């Protein structure tokens, strides 16, 4: 038994390292196969059986059976007849799932204030009849750029515009917003929110909606 | 009212984490045999028989059966060779992914600099990512490359903790366990079962786990952008995500499948997954403290170390939650933005929401941020770059404290024990008694090794940051102006040199300087913390145990907890307060009207 207090010679160290090469390579290979191939493979097969909808991306179909997107991933909405989501900072185009990410603008970066001003101006122009305060989530970009949610206040302030653009009574649109309200889990975890993608999908499937959606 | 709900949410998440940690502590304690070989603890019970059944064929194949105890030198050599092999394997996969199977998008080989940086990053449990996962890596690189390192780098951390514990427990022993046995036991006996459970739970909420990697969908609103570009579709990317997210949280790795990490709805879709991910990254570091108490045969010792960590964690948690749920003063001071409501109400979330997701809210995002930087996880559910100046400061400082406030799996507690030895030494000097910890005399060799553990990360951080500031053009990697730009540089080196992996993400760290210096920082500080810790273990194991006397400093009292926490704070403050003053503190104190003028179009 070598005394740990006296360090071995250089050759001793080298021999010590070389002695570990075989177990290192063998165990790396076996652990790689177990955790890098068997584990993800087995989890995929098991989870696909247990939760096929969630595991495949929570894909949502319209009435015709066409997949229109994922219930978890936001889409860009610009026309007045749709509810608009949060600003998105994903690269060239908003809400691009191939380039997820935030703006990374610092909290005191003047460019942040500049962008928020532009967004405020655009929101005021679109929603002329709404004079109340604008909720902060509607004028700031999310972390993923794919946030499908807005706050209930951010949805409600758009009701008048959407109803007018679609020629629908306000009450119907308002009720749809209320129906799509997701509360905090157990009243504690997370925040109340409205899924803009699911809300708009429901709007688009209202009888007679197709005509409104096509109009510019 | 809203803040009350936020605090209840935070308290519930932390309480659930503590309960879970208490539940797995006996399991974790049973994974490693810490006593000397001849003192018994023969394989009894179901877990021990399972472990024996799993490890035997693997160790036989590796030529390490029957298990032979190693000296500290051999153990260190094994760690070094295993990391080198892991680095080589990962580098090979990243460079060859274009010709390897399961590359449906046909992504090319990862460029050399990025591949080197990534291989260093994932083998060192850092998971700094200078690439965007969704566009740079094939699913095979994600699973066989990254997921594997997520497991084994975390397992190596636990091995170091086991060695240090054996050093304290064993008497006049020349050996400190067998690395290969410890590695297999912690990977397959602890991390894999936990990851399977967590992956299934995450997937039930919507974290994707599929062989399909991409799906084109037609947009609902086909109006097109104001610029007139005809964009009518989006490509939704999926893949084997849940299996990787589970271990990236549990192993305090933090490398996301997607660029947006745990802010991405496919990595963290609901408040429940957010809870699970926060609990998962704190779970093993918390349980390690409790297991440590069991190993040394005095549970009060483990609780005292846990209390020291909690004492360092909770004040910063209060600060970051407070500042992140406050309005952004820049927007508040802007006359044109008076009609923006930044306060929280039942109807909408308030606070600094740039870079945060609506489903989590500002408070839970702040909790995630302080959790991910206190542990060396580095996953993010909100963009730290856009946090308020003081929020960013808390995140950065938690990293700079050396990742010992919970810290990385295994390495966090091991690092705190190194701080504890220093605290014992300082206390011994003050009262004029020979310093001891758990019956072991702390002498020159332990102190020398302990100082390496304490000082290498801050030195690496500060030299790296200074180099980035001085070298021509390298500071331009930071996109934000003013003190925040400096913060981005400082955060990057803090993250790399403490093996955290989170970032002020605006930084473009792809130049040769950035990729190579960060890779070097990650490797140097990982090795120069792990190997000295193993050396401390070896040198302590060789010592006799000193009988407790009336003059022995008790190491489980509130006074000692304060002493340990104070040592951590002192080293952290002395190393970093000047740098923090130039970055986040200066940013928090700068006058706002001048900035608003600049923002005017």
PDB file of C-alpha atoms in Angstrom, chain B residues 124-218:
ATOM      1  CA  UNK B 124     -17.533  19.649 -16.823  1.00  0.00           C
ATOM      2  CA  UNK B 125     -21.229  19.777 -15.822  1.00  0.00           C
ATOM      3  CA  UNK B 126     -21.308  23.429 -16.940  1.00  0.00           C
ATOM      4  CA  UNK B 127     -23.561  23.238 -19.989  1.00  0.00           C
ATOM      5  CA  UNK B 128     -22.657  26.667 -21.287  1.00  0.00           C
ATOM      6  CA  UNK B 129     -24.160  26.745 -24.757  1.00  0.00           C
ATOM      7  CA  UNK B 130     -22.624  28.894 -27.471  1.00  0.00           C
ATOM      8  CA  UNK B 131     -24.956  27.323 -30.036  1.00  0.00           C
ATOM      9  CA  UNK B 132     -28.721  27.090 -30.540  1.00  0.00           C
ATOM     10  CA  UNK B 133     -29.729  23.475 -29.943  1.00  0.00           C
ATOM     11  CA  UNK B 134     -32.578  23.383 -32.418  1.00  0.00           C
ATOM     12  CA  UNK B 135     -30.505  24.382 -35.438  1.00  0.00           C
ATOM     13  CA  UNK B 136     -27.020  23.104 -34.587  1.00  0.00           C
ATOM     14  CA  UNK B 137     -27.419  19.583 -33.241  1.00  0.00           C
ATOM     15  CA  UNK B 138     -28.906  16.335 -34.527  1.00  0.00           C
ATOM     16  CA  UNK B 139     -31.130  14.323 -32.149  1.00  0.00           C
ATOM     17  CA  UNK B 140     -28.291  11.789 -31.901  1.00  0.00           C
ATOM     18  CA  UNK B 141     -25.879  14.485 -30.709  1.00  0.00           C
ATOM     19  CA  UNK B 142     -28.478  15.564 -28.158  1.00  0.00           C
ATOM     20  CA  UNK B 143     -29.016  12.060 -26.753  1.00  0.00           C
ATOM     21  CA  UNK B 144     -25.831  10.042 -27.243  1.00  0.00           C
ATOM     22  CA  UNK B 145     -23.675  13.147 -26.925  1.00  0.00           C
ATOM     23  CA  UNK B 146     -25.195  15.526 -24.408  1.00  0.00           C
ATOM     24  CA  UNK B 147     -27.603  13.393 -22.365  1.00  0.00           C
ATOM     25  CA  UNK B 148     -24.804  10.941 -21.541  1.00  0.00           C
ATOM     26  CA  UNK B 149     -22.564  13.718 -20.237  1.00  0.00           C
ATOM     27  CA  UNK B 150     -25.488  15.123 -18.261  1.00  0.00           C
ATOM     28  CA  UNK B 151     -25.574  11.826 -16.384  1.00  0.00           C
ATOM     29  CA  UNK B 152     -21.908  11.043 -15.918  1.00  0.00           C
ATOM     30  CA  UNK B 153     -20.700  14.572 -15.132  1.00  0.00           C
ATOM     31  CA  UNK B 154     -23.270  14.805 -12.349  1.00  0.00           C
ATOM     32  CA  UNK B 155     -22.308  11.309 -11.169  1.00  0.00           C
ATOM     33  CA  UNK B 156     -18.621  12.327 -11.019  1.00  0.00           C
ATOM     34  CA  UNK B 157     -19.610  15.193  -8.745  1.00  0.00           C
ATOM     35  CA  UNK B 158     -21.270  12.754  -6.365  1.00  0.00           C
ATOM     36  CA  UNK B 159     -18.128  10.599  -6.448  1.00  0.00           C
ATOM     37  CA  UNK B 160     -16.049  13.548  -5.220  1.00  0.00           C
ATOM     38  CA  UNK B 161     -18.472  14.083  -2.352  1.00  0.00           C
ATOM     39  CA  UNK B 162     -18.248  10.390  -1.490  1.00  0.00           C
ATOM     40  CA  UNK B 163     -14.441  10.578  -1.388  1.00  0.00           C
ATOM     41  CA  UNK B 164     -14.440  13.618   0.856  1.00  0.00           C
ATOM     42  CA  UNK B 165     -16.924  11.962   3.182  1.00  0.00           C
ATOM     43  CA  UNK B 166     -14.828   8.789   3.327  1.00  0.00           C
ATOM     44  CA  UNK B 167     -11.874  10.968   4.255  1.00  0.00           C
ATOM     45  CA  UNK B 168     -13.798  12.226   7.259  1.00  0.00           C
ATOM     46  CA  UNK B 169     -15.238   8.858   8.246  1.00  0.00           C
ATOM     47  CA  UNK B 170     -12.333   6.435   7.752  1.00  0.00           C
ATOM     48  CA  UNK B 171      -9.407   6.145  10.128  1.00  0.00           C
ATOM     49  CA  UNK B 172      -5.794   5.602   9.067  1.00  0.00           C
ATOM     50  CA  UNK B 173      -6.984   4.315   5.717  1.00  0.00           C
ATOM     51  CA  UNK B 174      -4.789   4.438   2.633  1.00  0.00           C
ATOM     52  CA  UNK B 175      -7.756   4.134   0.281  1.00  0.00           C
ATOM     53  CA  UNK B 176     -10.915   6.119  -0.432  1.00  0.00           C
ATOM     54  CA  UNK B 177     -13.186   3.869  -2.483  1.00  0.00           C
ATOM     55  CA  UNK B 178     -13.316   2.900  -6.145  1.00  0.00           C
ATOM     56  CA  UNK B 179     -14.238   5.554  -8.731  1.00  0.00           C
ATOM     57  CA  UNK B 180     -15.737   3.099 -11.211  1.00  0.00           C
ATOM     58  CA  UNK B 181     -17.998   1.558  -8.611  1.00  0.00           C
ATOM     59  CA  UNK B 182     -19.064   4.981  -7.336  1.00  0.00           C
ATOM     60  CA  UNK B 183     -19.660   6.185 -10.894  1.00  0.00           C
ATOM     61  CA  UNK B 184     -21.859   3.250 -11.880  1.00  0.00           C
ATOM     62  CA  UNK B 185     -23.782   3.393  -8.612  1.00  0.00           C
ATOM     63  CA  UNK B 186     -24.557   7.080  -8.782  1.00  0.00           C
ATOM     64  CA  UNK B 187     -25.434   7.008 -12.498  1.00  0.00           C
ATOM     65  CA  UNK B 188     -27.591   3.901 -12.569  1.00  0.00           C
ATOM     66  CA  UNK B 189     -28.590   3.646  -8.920  1.00  0.00           C
ATOM     67  CA  UNK B 190     -29.706   7.229  -8.367  1.00  0.00           C
ATOM     68  CA  UNK B 191     -29.733   9.536 -11.387  1.00  0.00           C
ATOM     69  CA  UNK B 192     -31.308   7.192 -13.926  1.00  0.00           C
ATOM     70  CA  UNK B 193     -34.302   6.125 -11.804  1.00  0.00           C
ATOM     71  CA  UNK B 194     -34.969   9.739 -10.786  1.00  0.00           C
ATOM     72  CA  UNK B 195     -34.670  10.900 -14.398  1.00  0.00           C
ATOM     73  CA  UNK B 196     -37.134   8.247 -15.582  1.00  0.00           C
ATOM     74  CA  UNK B 197     -39.719   9.392 -13.033  1.00  0.00           C
ATOM     75  CA  UNK B 198     -39.201  13.086 -13.770  1.00  0.00           C
ATOM     76  CA  UNK B 199     -39.233  12.639 -17.556  1.00  0.00           C
ATOM     77  CA  UNK B 200     -42.566  10.820 -17.360  1.00  0.00           C
ATOM     78  CA  UNK B 201     -44.036  13.516 -15.113  1.00  0.00           C
ATOM     79  CA  UNK B 202     -42.819  16.316 -17.392  1.00  0.00           C
ATOM     80  CA  UNK B 203     -44.114  14.555 -20.501  1.00  0.00           C
ATOM     81  CA  UNK B 204     -47.577  14.194 -18.980  1.00  0.00           C
ATOM     82  CA  UNK B 205     -47.732  17.994 -18.927  1.00  0.00           C
ATOM     83  CA  UNK B 206     -46.634  18.521 -22.515  1.00  0.00           C
ATOM     84  CA  UNK B 207     -42.842  18.280 -22.622  1.00  0.00           C
ATOM     85  CA  UNK B 208     -42.327  16.511 -25.945  1.00  0.00           C
ATOM     86  CA  UNK B 209     -40.719  13.088 -26.285  1.00  0.00           C
ATOM     87  CA  UNK B 210     -40.919  11.774 -29.813  1.00  0.00           C
ATOM     88  CA  UNK B 211     -38.851  10.440 -32.689  1.00  0.00           C
ATOM     89  CA  UNK B 212     -40.450  13.007 -35.015  1.00  0.00           C
ATOM     90  CA  UNK B 213     -38.332  16.130 -35.143  1.00  0.00           C
ATOM     91  CA  UNK B 214     -40.198  18.680 -37.212  1.00  0.00           C
ATOM     92  CA  UNK B 215     -43.714  19.533 -38.366  1.00  0.00           C
ATOM     93  CA  UNK B 216     -44.753  22.255 -40.786  1.00  0.00           C
ATOM     94  CA  UNK B 217     -48.031  24.003 -39.971  1.00  0.00           C
ATOM     95  CA  UNK B 218     -49.959  26.657 -41.879  1.00  0.00           C
TER      96      UNK B 218
END
